CSV table of C-alpha atoms in Angstrom, one decimal:
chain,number,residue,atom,x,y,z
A,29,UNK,CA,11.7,15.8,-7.4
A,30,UNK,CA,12.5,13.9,-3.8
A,31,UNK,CA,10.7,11.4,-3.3
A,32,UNK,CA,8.5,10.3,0.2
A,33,UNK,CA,11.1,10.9,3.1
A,34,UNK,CA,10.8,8.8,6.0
A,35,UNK,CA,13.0,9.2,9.2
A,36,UNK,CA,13.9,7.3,11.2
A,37,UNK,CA,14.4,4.4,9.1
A,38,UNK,CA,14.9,1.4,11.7
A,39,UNK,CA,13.7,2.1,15.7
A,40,UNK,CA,13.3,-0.4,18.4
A,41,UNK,CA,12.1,0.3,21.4
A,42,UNK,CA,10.6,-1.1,24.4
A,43,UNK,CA,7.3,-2.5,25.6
A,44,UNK,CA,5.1,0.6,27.1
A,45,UNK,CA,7.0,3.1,26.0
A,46,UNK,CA,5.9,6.1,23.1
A,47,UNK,CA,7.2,6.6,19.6
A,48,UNK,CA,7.2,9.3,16.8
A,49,UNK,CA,7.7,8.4,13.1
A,50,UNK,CA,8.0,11.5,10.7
A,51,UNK,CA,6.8,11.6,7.2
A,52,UNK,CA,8.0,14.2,4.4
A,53,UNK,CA,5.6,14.1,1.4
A,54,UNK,CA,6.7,14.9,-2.4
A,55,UNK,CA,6.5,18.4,-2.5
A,56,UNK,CA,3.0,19.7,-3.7
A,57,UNK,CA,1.6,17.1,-2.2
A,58,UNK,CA,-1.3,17.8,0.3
A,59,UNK,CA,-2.7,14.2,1.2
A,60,UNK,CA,-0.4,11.8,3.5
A,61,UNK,CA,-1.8,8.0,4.6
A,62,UNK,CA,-0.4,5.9,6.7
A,63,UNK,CA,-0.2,2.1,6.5
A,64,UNK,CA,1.2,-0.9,9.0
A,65,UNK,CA,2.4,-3.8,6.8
A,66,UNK,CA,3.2,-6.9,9.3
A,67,UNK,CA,4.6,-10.1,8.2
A,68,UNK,CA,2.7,-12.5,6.5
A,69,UNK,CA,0.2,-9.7,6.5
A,70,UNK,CA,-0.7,-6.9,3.9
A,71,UNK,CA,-1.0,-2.9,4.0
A,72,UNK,CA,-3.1,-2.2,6.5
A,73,UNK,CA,-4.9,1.4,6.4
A,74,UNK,CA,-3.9,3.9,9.5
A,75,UNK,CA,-5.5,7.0,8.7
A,76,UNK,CA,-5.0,9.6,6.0
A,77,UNK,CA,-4.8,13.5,6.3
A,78,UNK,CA,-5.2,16.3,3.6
A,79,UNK,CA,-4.4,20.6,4.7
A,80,UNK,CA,-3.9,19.2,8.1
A,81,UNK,CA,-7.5,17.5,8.8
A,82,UNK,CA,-7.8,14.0,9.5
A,83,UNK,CA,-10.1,12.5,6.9
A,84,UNK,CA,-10.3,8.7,7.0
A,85,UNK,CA,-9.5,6.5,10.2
A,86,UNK,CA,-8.6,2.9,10.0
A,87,UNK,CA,-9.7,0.0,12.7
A,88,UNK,CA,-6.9,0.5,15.0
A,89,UNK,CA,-7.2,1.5,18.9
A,90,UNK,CA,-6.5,4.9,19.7
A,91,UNK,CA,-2.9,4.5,20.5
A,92,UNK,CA,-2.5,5.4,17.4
A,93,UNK,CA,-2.8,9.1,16.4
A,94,UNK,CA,-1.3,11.3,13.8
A,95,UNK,CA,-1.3,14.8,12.8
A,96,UNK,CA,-0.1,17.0,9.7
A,97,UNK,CA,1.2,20.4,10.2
A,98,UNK,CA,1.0,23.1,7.5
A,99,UNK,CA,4.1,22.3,5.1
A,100,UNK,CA,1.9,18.7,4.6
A,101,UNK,CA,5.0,16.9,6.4
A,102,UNK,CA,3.0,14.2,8.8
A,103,UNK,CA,3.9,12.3,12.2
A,104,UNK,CA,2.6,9.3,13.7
A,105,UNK,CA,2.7,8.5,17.3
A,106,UNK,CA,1.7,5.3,19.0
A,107,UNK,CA,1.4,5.5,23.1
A,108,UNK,CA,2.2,2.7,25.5
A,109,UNK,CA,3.6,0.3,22.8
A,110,UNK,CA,3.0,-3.5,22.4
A,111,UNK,CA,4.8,-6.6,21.0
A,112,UNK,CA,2.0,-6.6,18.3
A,113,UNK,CA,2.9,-3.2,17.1
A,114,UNK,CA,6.3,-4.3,15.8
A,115,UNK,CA,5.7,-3.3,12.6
A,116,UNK,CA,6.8,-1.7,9.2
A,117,UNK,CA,5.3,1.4,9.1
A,118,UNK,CA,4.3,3.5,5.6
A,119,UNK,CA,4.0,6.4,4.5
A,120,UNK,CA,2.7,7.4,1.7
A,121,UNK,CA,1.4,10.5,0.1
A,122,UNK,CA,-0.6,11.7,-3.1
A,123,UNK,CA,-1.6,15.1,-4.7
A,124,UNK,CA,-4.9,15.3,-3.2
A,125,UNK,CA,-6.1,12.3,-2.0
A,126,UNK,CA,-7.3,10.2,-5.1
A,127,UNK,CA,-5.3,8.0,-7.5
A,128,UNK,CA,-1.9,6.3,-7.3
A,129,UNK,CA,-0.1,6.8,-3.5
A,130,UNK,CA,3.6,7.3,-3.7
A,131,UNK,CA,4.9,5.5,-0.7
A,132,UNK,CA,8.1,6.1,1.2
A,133,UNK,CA,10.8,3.2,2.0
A,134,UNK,CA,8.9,3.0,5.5
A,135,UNK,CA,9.9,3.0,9.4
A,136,UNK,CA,10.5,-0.8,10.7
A,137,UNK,CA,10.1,-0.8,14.4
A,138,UNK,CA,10.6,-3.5,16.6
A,139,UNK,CA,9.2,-3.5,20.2
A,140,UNK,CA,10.9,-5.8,22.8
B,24,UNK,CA,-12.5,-10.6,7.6
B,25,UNK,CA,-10.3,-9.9,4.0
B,26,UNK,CA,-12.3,-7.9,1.6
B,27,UNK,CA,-9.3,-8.6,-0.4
B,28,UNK,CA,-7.5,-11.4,-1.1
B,29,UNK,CA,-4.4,-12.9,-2.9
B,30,UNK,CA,-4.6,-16.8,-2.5
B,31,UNK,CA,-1.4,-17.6,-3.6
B,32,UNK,CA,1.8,-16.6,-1.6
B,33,UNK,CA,4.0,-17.2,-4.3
B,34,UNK,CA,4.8,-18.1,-7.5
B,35,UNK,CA,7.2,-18.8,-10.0
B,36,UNK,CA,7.7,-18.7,-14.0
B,37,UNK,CA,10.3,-19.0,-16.6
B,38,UNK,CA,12.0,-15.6,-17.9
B,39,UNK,CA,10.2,-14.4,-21.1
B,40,UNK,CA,6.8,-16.5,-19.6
B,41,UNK,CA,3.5,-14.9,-19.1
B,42,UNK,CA,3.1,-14.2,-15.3
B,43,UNK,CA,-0.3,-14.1,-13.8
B,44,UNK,CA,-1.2,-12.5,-10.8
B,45,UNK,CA,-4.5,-12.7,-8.9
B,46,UNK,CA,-6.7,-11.0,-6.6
B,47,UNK,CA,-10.2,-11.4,-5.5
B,48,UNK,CA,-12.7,-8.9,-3.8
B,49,UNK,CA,-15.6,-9.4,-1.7
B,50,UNK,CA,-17.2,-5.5,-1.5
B,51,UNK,CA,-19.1,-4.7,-4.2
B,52,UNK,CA,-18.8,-0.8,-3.2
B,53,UNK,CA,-14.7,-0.9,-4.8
B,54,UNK,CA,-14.5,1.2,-7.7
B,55,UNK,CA,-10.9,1.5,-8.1
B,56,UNK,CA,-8.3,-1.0,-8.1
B,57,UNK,CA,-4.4,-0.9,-8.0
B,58,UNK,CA,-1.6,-2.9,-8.4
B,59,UNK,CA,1.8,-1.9,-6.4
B,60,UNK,CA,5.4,-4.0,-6.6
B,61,UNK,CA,7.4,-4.2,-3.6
B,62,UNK,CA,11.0,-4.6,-3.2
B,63,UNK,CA,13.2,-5.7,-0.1
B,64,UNK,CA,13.7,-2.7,2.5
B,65,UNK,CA,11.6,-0.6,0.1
B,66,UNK,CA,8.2,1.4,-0.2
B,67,UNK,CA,5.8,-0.3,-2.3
B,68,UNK,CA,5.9,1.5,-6.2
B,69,UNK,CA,3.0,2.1,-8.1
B,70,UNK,CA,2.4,-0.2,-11.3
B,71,UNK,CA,-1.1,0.0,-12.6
B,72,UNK,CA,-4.5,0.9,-12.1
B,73,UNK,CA,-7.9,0.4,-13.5
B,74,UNK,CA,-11.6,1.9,-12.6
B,75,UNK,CA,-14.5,-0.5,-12.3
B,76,UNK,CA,-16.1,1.2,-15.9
B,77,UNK,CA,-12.9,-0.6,-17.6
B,78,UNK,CA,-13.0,-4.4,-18.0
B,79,UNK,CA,-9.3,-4.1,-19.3
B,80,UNK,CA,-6.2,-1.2,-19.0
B,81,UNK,CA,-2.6,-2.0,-20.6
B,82,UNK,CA,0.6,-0.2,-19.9
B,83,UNK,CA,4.1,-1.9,-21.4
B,84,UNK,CA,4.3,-4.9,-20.4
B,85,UNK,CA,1.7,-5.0,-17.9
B,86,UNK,CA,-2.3,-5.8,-18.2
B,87,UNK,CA,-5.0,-5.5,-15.5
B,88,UNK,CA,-7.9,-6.9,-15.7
B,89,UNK,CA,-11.8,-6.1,-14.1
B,90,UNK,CA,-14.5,-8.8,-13.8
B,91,UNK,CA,-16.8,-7.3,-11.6
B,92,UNK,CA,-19.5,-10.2,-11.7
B,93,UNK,CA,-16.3,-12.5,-10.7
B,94,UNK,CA,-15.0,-9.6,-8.0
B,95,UNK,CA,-12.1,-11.0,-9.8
B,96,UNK,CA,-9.2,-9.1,-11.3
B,97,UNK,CA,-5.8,-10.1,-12.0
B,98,UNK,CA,-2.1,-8.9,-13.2
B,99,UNK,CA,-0.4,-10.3,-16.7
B,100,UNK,CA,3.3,-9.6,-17.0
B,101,UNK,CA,4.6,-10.5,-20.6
B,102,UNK,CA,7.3,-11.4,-20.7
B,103,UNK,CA,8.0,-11.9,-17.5
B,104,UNK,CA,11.9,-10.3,-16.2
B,105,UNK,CA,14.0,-11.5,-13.2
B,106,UNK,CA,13.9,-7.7,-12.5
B,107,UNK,CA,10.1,-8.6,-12.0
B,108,UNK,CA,11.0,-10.6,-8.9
B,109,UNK,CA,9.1,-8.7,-6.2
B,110,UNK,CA,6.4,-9.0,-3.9
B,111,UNK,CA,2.9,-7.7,-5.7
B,112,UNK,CA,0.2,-6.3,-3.9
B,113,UNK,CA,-3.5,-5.5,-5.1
B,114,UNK,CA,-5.5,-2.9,-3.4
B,115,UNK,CA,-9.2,-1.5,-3.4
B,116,UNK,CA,-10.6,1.6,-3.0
B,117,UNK,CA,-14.4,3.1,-2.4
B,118,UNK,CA,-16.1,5.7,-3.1
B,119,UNK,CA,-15.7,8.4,-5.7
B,120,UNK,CA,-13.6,6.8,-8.6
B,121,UNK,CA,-10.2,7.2,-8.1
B,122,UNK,CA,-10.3,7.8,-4.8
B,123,UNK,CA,-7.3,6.8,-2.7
B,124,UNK,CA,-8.2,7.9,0.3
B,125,UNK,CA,-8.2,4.6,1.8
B,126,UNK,CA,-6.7,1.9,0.2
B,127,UNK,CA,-7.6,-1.9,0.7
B,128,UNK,CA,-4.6,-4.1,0.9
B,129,UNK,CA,-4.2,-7.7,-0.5
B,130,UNK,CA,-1.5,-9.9,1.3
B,131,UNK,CA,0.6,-10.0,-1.5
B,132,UNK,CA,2.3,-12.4,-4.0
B,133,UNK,CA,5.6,-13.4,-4.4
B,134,UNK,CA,6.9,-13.5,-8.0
B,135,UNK,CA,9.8,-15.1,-8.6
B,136,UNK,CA,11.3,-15.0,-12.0
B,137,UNK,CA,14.0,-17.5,-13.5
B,138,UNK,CA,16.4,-16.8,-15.3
């Protein structure tokens, strides 16, 4: 079974501008969470989606959006981007929400 | 303000020496608790969990364990592997048991293993 598929894997890109990262989950899998790690810093909680509703928000402005379409494959997008945002971003996803999450190798984006 | 938190950055033992990993928790609503290893340029991988009804939960080489009047919990490797070298996070969750809707993220550990 393939694992969490993340694309693309490395992005930079520049201060105000907009980016999309893509999440494929492990097939059967209906819940997908999204996580920032930063250096020296741990996994910090995004949001989460399950059958293409938003369930759970993290503390983070609303740059940051998301949205899952039907075959549970996810994107992220974060608007007008910041040096703070540089960031390794996760994905991760889980049958349906409880237990283990199954992360993928993540998106590491650099903002100049 | 941390609800959970890994004091030590880093550590280091012997090969075939008991590692010990720790984590501490400040909300009393966490029910669930994790332990994930992360490699270089890799997603974090899954290593063992336990539910706040278990003071203790074994798998291989690995042990968790649950004091809830200490928030306290921590990770034994024995032995201990250089393929155990890896960053090692712990991570929280509320709400119905085994929830993982939203997962609580520790800084993380570095283990380092000597050969």
């Amino acid at each position: 079974k393939a694992g969490v598929t993340q694309t693309p894997r490395y992005l930079i890109k520049t201060r105000g501008q907009q980016v999309t990262l893509s999440c494929s989950p492990i097939s059967g899998h209906r819940s997908v969470s999204w996580y920032q790690q930063t250096p020296g810093q741990g996994l910090q909680f995004l949001f989460e989606y399950f059958s293409e509703t938003q369930r759970n928000k993290g503390n983070f402005p609303g740059r940051f959006s998301g949205r899952q379409f039907s075959n549970s494959r996810s994107e992220m997008n974060v608007s007008t981007l910041e040096l703070g945002d540089s960031a390794l971003y996760l994905c991760a996803s889980s049958l349906d929400g409880t237990g283990r999450l199954f992360f993928g190798s993540g998106t590491q984006l650099s903002v100049l | 303000d941390q609800q959970v938190k890994q004091n030590s950055p880093s550590l280091s033992v012997q090969e075939g020496r008991i590692s010990i990993l720790n984590c501490d928790y400040t909300n009393s609503m966490f029910d669930y608790f994790l332990w994930y290893k992360k490699y270089p340029a890799e997603g974090p991988t899954f290593l063992i969990s336990i539910s706040s009804i278990k003071d203790k939960n074994e798998d291989g080489r690995f042990t968790v364990f649950l004091n809830k009047s200490a928030k306290h919990l921590s990770l034994h490797i024995v032995p201990s592997q250089p393929g155990d070298s890896a960053v090692y996070f712990c991570a929280a969750s509320a709400g119905s048991s085994g929830s993982a809707r939203q997962l609580t993220f520790g800084s993380g550990t570095q283990l380092t293993v000597l050969p």
